XYZ file of C-alpha atoms in Angstrom:
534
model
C -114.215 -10.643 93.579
C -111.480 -10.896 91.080
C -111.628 -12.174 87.374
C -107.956 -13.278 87.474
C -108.849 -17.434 88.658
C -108.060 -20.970 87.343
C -110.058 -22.598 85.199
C -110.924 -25.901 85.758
C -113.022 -28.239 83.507
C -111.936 -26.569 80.867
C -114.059 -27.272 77.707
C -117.909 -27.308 79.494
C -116.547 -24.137 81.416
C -115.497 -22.277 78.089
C -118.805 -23.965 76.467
C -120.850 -22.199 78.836
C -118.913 -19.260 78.589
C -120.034 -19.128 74.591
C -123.445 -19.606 75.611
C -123.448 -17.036 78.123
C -121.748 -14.181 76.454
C -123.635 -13.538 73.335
C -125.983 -10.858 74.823
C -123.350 -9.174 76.612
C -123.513 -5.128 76.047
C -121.231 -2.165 76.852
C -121.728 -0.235 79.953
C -123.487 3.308 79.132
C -122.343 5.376 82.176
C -118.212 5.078 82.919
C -115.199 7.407 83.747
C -112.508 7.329 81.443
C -109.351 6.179 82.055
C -105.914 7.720 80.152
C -103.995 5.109 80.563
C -103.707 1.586 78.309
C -105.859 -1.774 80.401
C -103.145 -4.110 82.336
C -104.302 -7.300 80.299
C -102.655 -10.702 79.843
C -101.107 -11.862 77.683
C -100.181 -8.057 76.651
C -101.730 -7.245 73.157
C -101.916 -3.631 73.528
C -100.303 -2.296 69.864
C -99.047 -5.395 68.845
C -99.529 -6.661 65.001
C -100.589 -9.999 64.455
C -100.845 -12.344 61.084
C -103.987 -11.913 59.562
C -104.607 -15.729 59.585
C -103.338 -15.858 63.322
C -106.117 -17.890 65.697
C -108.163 -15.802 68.211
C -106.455 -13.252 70.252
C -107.762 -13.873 73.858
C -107.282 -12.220 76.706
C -108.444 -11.455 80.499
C -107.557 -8.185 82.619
C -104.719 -8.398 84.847
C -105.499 -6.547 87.838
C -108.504 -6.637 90.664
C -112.038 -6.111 89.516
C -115.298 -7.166 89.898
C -116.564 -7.663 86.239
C -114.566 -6.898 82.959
C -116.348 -6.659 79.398
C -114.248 -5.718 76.009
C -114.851 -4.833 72.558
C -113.418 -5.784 69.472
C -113.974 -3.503 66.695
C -113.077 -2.610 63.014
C -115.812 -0.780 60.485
C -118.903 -2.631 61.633
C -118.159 -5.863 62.932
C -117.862 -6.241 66.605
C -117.220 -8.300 69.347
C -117.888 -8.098 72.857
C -117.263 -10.624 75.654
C -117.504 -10.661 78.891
C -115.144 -11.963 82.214
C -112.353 -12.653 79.460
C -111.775 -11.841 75.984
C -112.695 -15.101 73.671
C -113.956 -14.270 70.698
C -115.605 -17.473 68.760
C -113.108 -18.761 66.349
C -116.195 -17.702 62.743
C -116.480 -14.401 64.618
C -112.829 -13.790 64.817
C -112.050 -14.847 60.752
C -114.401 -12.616 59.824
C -112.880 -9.497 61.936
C -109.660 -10.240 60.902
C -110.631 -10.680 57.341
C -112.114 -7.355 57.153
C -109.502 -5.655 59.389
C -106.425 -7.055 56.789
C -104.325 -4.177 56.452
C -105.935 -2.144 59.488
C -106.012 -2.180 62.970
C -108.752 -3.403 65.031
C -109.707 -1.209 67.710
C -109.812 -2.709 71.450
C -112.067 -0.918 74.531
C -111.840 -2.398 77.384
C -113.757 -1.998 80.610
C -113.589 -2.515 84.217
C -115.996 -2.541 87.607
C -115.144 -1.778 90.720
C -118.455 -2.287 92.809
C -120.886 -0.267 91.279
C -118.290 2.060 89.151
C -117.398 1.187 85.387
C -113.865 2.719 84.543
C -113.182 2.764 80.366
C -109.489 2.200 79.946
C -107.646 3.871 76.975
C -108.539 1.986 73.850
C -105.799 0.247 72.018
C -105.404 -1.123 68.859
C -104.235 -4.252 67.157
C -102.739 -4.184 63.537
C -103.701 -6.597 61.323
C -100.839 -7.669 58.641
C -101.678 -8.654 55.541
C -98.441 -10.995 56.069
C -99.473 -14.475 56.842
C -97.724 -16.883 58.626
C -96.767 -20.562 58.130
C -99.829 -22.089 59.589
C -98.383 -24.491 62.217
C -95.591 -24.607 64.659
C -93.527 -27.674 66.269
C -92.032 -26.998 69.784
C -90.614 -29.422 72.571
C -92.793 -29.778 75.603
C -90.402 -29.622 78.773
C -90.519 -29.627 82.960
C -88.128 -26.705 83.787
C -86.542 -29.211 86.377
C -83.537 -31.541 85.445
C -84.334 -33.792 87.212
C -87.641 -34.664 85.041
C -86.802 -34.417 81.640
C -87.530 -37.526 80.082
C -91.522 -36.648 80.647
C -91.258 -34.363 77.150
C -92.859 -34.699 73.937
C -92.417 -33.130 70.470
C -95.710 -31.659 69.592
C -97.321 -29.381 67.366
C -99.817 -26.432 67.176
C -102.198 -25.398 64.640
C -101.431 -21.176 64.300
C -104.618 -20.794 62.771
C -106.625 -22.648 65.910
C -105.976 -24.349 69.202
C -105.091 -27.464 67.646
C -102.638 -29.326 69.762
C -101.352 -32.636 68.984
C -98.177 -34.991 69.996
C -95.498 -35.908 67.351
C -93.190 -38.013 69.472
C -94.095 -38.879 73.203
C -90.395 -39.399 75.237
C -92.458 -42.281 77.739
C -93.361 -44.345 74.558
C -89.201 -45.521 74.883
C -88.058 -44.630 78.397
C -88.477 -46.854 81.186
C -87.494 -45.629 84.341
C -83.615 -46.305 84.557
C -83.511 -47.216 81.330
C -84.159 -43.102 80.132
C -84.561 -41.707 77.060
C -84.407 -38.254 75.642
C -85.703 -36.623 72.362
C -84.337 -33.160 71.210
C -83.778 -31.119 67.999
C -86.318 -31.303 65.660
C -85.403 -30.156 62.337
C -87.264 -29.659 58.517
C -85.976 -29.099 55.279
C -87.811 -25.761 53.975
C -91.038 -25.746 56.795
C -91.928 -29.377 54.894
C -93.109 -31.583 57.648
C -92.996 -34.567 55.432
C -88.816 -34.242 55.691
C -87.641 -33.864 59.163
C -85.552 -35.440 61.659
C -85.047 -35.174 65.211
C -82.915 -37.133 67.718
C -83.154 -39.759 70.706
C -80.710 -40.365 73.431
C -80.071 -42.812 75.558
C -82.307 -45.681 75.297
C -82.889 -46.453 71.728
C -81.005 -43.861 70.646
C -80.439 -42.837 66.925
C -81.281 -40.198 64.691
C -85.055 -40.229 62.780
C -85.176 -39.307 59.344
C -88.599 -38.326 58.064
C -88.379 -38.544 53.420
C -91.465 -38.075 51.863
C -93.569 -40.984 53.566
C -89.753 -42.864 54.362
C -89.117 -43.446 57.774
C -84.931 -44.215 58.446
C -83.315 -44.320 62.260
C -79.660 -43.762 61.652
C -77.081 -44.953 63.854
C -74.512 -41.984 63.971
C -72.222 -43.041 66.110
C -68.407 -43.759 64.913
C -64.929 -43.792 66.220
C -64.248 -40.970 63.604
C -66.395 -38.113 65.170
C -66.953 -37.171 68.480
C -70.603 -38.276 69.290
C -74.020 -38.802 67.304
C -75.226 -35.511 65.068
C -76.778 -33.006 67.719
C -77.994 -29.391 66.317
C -79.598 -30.125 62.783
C -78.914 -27.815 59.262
C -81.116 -29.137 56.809
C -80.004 -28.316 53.424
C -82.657 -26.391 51.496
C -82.726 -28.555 48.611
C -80.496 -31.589 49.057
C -80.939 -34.343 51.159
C -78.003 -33.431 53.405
C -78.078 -32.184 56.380
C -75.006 -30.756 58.566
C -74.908 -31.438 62.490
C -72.811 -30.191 65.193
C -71.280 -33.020 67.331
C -70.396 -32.437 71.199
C -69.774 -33.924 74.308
C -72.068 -31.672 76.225
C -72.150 -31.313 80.361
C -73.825 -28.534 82.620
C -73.252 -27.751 85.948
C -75.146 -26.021 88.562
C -75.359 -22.951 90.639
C -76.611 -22.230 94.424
C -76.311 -18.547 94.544
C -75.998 -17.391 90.519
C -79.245 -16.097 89.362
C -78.524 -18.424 85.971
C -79.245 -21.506 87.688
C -77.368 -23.749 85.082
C -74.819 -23.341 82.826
C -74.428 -26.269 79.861
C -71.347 -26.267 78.232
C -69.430 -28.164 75.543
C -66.023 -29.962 76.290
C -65.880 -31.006 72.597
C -67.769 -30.118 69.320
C -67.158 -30.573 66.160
C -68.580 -29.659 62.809
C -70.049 -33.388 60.213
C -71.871 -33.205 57.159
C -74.327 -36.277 56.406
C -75.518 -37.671 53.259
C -79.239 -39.080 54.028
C -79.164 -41.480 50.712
C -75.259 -42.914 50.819
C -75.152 -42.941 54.844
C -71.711 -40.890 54.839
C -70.737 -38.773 57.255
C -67.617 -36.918 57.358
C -65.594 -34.043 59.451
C -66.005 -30.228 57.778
C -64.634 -28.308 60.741
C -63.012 -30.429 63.857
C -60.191 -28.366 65.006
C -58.574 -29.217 68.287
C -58.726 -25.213 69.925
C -61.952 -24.161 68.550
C -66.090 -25.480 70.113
C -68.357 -25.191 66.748
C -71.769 -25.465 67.104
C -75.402 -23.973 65.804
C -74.782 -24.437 61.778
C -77.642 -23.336 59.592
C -77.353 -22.445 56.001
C -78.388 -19.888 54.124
C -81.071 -20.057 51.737
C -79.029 -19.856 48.766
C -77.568 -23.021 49.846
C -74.454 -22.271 49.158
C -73.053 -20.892 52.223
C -73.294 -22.805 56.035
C -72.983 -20.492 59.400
C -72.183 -21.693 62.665
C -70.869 -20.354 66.086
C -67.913 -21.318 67.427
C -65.414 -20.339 70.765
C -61.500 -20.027 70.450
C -60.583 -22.616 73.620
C -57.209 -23.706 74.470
C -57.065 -26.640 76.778
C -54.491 -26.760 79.781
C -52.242 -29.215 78.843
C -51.016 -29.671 82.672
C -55.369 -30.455 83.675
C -55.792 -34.245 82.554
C -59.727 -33.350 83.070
C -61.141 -31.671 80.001
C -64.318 -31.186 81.812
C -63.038 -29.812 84.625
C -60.875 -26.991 82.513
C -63.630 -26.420 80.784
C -65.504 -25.559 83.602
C -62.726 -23.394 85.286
C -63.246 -21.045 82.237
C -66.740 -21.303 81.536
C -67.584 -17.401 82.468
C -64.820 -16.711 79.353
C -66.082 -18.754 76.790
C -66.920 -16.545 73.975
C -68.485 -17.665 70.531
C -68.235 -15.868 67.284
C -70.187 -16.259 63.637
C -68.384 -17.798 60.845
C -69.632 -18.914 57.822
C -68.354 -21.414 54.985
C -68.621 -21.669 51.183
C -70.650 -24.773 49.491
C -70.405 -26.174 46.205
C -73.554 -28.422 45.779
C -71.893 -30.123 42.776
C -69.014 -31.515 44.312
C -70.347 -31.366 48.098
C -66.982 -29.600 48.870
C -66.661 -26.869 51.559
C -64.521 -23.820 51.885
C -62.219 -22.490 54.719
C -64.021 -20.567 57.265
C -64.409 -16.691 57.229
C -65.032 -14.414 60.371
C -68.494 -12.721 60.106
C -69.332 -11.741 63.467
C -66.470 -11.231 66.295
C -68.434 -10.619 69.779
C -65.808 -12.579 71.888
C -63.959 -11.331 74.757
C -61.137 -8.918 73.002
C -59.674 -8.380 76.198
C -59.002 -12.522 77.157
C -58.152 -13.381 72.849
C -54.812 -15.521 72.932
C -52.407 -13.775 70.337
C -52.892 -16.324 67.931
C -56.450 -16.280 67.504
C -55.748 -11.924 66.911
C -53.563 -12.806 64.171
C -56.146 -15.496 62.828
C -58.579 -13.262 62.849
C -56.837 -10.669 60.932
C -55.715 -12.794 58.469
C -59.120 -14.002 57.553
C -60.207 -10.301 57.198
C -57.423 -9.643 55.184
C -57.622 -12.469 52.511
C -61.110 -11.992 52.716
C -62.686 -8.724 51.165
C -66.371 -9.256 51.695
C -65.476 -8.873 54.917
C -65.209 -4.722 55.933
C -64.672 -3.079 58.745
C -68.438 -3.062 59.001
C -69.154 -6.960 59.723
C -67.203 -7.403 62.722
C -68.861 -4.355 64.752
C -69.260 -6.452 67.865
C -66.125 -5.170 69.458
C -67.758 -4.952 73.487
C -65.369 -6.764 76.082
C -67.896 -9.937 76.641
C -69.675 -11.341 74.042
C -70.948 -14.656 72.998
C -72.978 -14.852 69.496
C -75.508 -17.965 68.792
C -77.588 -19.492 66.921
C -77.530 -17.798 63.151
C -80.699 -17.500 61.686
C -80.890 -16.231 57.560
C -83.842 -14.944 56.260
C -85.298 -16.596 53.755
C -84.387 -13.696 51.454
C -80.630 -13.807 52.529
C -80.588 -10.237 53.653
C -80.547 -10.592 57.327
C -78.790 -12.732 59.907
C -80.988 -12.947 63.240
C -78.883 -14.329 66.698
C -78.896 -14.509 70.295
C -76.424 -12.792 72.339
C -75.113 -12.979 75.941
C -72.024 -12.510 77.924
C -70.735 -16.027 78.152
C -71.111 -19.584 76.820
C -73.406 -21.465 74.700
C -76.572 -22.501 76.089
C -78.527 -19.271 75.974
C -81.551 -20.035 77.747
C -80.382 -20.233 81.025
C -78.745 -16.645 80.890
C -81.381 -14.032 81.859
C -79.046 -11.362 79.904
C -79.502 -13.339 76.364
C -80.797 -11.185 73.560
C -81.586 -10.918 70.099
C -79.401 -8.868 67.947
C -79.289 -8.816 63.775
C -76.784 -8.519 61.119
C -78.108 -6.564 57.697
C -76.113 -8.706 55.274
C -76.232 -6.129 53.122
C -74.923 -3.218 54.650
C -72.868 -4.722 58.080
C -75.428 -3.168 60.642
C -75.432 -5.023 63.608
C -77.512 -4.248 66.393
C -80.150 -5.675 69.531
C -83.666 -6.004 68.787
C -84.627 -3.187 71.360
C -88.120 -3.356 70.346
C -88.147 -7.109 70.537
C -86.318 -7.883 73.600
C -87.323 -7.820 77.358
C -85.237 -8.022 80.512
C -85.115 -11.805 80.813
C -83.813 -14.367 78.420
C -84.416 -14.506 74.771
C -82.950 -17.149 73.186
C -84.111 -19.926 70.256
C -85.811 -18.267 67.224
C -86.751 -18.890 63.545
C -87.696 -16.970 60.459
C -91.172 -17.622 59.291
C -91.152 -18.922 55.301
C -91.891 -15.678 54.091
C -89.683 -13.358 56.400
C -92.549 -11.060 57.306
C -92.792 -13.140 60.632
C -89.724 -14.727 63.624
C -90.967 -16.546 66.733
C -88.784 -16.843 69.179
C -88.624 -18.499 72.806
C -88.632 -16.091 75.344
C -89.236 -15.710 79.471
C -90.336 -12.043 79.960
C -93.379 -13.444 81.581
C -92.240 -14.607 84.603
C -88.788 -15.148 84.247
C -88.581 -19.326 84.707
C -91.079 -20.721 82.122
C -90.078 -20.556 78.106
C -93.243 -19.285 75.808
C -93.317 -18.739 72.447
C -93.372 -15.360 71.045
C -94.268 -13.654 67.227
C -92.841 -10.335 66.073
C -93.204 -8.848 62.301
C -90.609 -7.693 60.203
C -90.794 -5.069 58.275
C -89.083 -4.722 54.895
C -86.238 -2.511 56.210
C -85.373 -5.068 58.869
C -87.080 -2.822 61.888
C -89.730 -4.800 64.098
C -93.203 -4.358 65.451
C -94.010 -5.095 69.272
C -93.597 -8.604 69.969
C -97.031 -11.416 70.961
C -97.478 -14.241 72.655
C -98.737 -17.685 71.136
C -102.522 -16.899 72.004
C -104.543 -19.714 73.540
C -108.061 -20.780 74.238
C -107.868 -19.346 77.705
C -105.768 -16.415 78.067
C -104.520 -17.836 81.247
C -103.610 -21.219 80.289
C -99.750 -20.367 80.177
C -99.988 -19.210 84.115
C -101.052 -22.441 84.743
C -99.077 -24.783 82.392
C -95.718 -26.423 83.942
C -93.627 -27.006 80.726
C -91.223 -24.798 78.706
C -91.653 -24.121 74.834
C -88.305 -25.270 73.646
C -86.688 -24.628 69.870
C -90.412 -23.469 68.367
C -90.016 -24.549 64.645
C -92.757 -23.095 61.689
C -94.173 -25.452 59.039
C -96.198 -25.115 56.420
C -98.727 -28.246 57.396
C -98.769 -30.991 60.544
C -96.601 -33.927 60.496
C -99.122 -36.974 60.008
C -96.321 -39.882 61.239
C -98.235 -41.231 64.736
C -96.095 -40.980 67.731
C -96.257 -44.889 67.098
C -94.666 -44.515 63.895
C -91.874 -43.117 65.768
C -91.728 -45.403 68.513
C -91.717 -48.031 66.458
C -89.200 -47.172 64.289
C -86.810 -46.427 67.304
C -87.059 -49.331 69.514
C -85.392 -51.225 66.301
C -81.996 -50.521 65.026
C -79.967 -48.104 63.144
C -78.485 -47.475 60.071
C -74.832 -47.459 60.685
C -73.075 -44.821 59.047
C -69.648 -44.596 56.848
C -67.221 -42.183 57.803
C -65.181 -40.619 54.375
C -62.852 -38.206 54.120
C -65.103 -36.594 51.523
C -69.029 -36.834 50.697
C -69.674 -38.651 47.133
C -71.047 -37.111 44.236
């Protein structure tokens, strides 16, 4: 028979399996095996956080029995059918194996003949991470969205729980739809996220405040979308777009979402001010995130030039959607007078070849007024190119992205990467030892930079999981995990997509309630100024 099956009835099944597994021994008579076990989720070599919850897995090929050994000094664990170590058991390994790897036999019948696979270790950093992380819950299908949730997940365990439920607003034709969870500094007692449609606004989480902010004004072009929190100041920067996707029948990127406007705002979460810092009429800015300093915001954004003779935006847009190619800029702050600086080049990774002259020449001349900028922090000189989503570390050395050919919406493009820029020294390059062939795309830096997780769909190619990689202190990574889970083959059989995974240092504690609540009354409206107060 095989071991690779569903499980149903989940918690007496795994209860039993507890019960059942604790005399479990090695076999004593086996051939040995040179090669590394097939196992899901793939753990072989990786290094994991040392207060990272149970590493589980089962074997992922035909056989009649599996057992497998966890092992460091000692302490060991053995389990049989699948790897599930009990939660005490685990701390304790881990504890002891904090700077060292634990070493992983695994074994395998076929009728009456044991095979012993290559052992394999797993590395045990004494880098933590921030204990829990907040993800949206979404079907892969369009036409299904508004069944989402923002939930979170305790690193340390399996514990799951709902921040925001989509249903609790959206009635059939009257839809809703929740998106872009954000937090100042991993706190989860400040954070925002949005709702669309019905009972739209923005929430605004403030140490134990709850706000829903009416965004809207003739001034800007729509409601705040992707979220900068400031790191210490209760402003937070948005990108605002008219957004609009389209599909494929033959493309192997099924959809492609695109912007036919987006601007640049900053808002002020005590005065309710919002203004314009970058709305120019040729360029698509989106993805802002500042650096930890907080003195300087990055963003993307794609040199477009509309055809004055095509009355439909959306429809020129579209014509030119496989040449839309976004750069990295990045703008000055002054906290004490809220004002920002003109915008300076830091990654170019367009399309050279398509560049109008005038976008050459501005491009030069920002290099050229410019002389933090050298020849070494515009490297991205390839023919296609399209950079997204900047990502500081927390120590302001390194700027993590995702890169494709085309466009903006990474995670339908099965060629989207993650590349990084050493701040220091101009280096750009892919994360080959991070990356698979199919899409990588939304990421964040853990609190302490040792750790990014990132969204990726190497497993199967359709469904979005989260996935952890350390880094190292010269900006090099180690192999890659997946978020481990009570049964290792829980994500085979889970229907949703892990979208824009988010770290935090605790849970949030509002009730999806709260939230509800809050929403189905009105918004603050906002004032639009020309510049934020003091």
């Amino acid at each position: 028979m095989s071991i690779h099956k569903p499980t149903f009835f989940y918690s007496f099944v795994l209860l039993l399996f507890f019960l059942s597994s604790c005399g479990t021994k090695l076999p004593t008579e086996y051939v040995e095996k040179n090669e590394w076990p097939k196992i899901y989720p793939d753990y072989v070599n990786v290094t994991i956080p040392v207060n990272i919850a149970p590493l589980t897995f089962e074997l992922d090929e035909e056989a009649d029995e599996m057992v497998a050994r966890y092992k460091v000094g000692d302490i060991e664990i053995v389990c049989a059918d699948k790897m599930q170590p009990d939660i005490d058991d685990w701390k304790e390994m881990t504890s002891a194996a904090k700077g060292k790897d634990i070493q992983v036999d695994v074994f395998a019948r076929h009728d009456s003949r044991w095979t012993h696979y290559k052992p394999f270790t797993i590395t045990v950093s004494p880098d933590s991470i921030d204990p829990w992380l907040s993800f949206r819950l979404i079907p892969p299908s369009y036409v299904s969205y508004e069944a989402l949730t923002i939930s979170q997940r305790c690193l340390e365990n399996f514990d799951e729980s709902v921040i925001y439920d989509n249903m609790l607003c959206s009635f059939e034709v009257d839809g809703q739809c929740i998106n872009c969870h954000n937090y100042q500094q991993y706190n989860p007692e400040r954070m925002q996220f949005h709702a669309r449609q019905k009972n739209g606004g923005t929430v605004i989480a403030y140490d134990g405040q709850l706000k829903k902010v009416n965004m809207k004004n003739d001034s800007i072009i729509s409601a705040g979308v992707y979220p900068a929190w400031h790191p210490w100041m209760k402003l937070i920067v948005y990108s605002t777009n008219h957004t609009n996707q389209s599909f494929f029948t033959t493309n192997r990127d099924k959809i492609e979402v695109y912007d036919s406007q987006s601007d640049l705002i900053a808002y002020d979460i005590d005065s309710d001010e919002v203004t314009n810092i970058e709305n120019r009429d040729d360029e698509l800015e989106v993805f802002p995130a500042w650096a930890p300093d907080g003195r300087t915001l990055y963003y993307s954004s794609a040199h477009f030039v509309r055809d004055s003779s095509n009355q439909d935006i959306i429809a020129d847009v579209i014509a030119h959607y496989d040449s839309l190619h976004y750069n990295i800029y990045r703008k000055s702050f002054d906290p004490d007078t809220k004002q920002f600086g003109p915008r300076e080049l830091v990654i170019l990774a367009d399309n050279l070849v398509a560049q109008t002259d005038s976008l050459v020449a501005q491009t030069d001349s920002i290099i050229a007024q410019d002389t933090t900028l050298t020849s070494h922090t515009s490297p991205l000189t390839s023919k296609h190119g399209s950079a997204l989503l900047p990502r500081i570390s927390p120590d302001g050395r390194f700027l993590l992205f995702s890169m494709a050919d085309h466009g903006v919406f990474h995670i339908w493009h099965h060629d989207a990467d993650l590349w990084l820029m050493d701040l220091q020294t101009g280096e750009v390059r892919p994360l080959d030892e991070v990356n698979s062939p199919e899409t990588e795309s939304y990421h964040t830096w853990s609190s302490n930079g040792r750790w990014i997780v990132f969204s990726s769909r190497r497993d199967d190619g359709s469904f979005t999981r989260p996935f952890f990689a350390h880094c190292n202190a010269d900006g090099h990574f180690d192999k890659p995990f997946e978020l481990p889970c009570a049964d290792p083959d829980y994500h085979r059989q889970f229907l949703k997509n892990y979208n824009i995974p988010e770290l935090m240092r605790g849970p949030v504690t509002y009730s999806p309630q709260d939230f509800a609540d809050l929403l189905k009354g009105d918004g603050v409206p906002v004032k639009y100024v020309r510049q934020l107060s003091k």
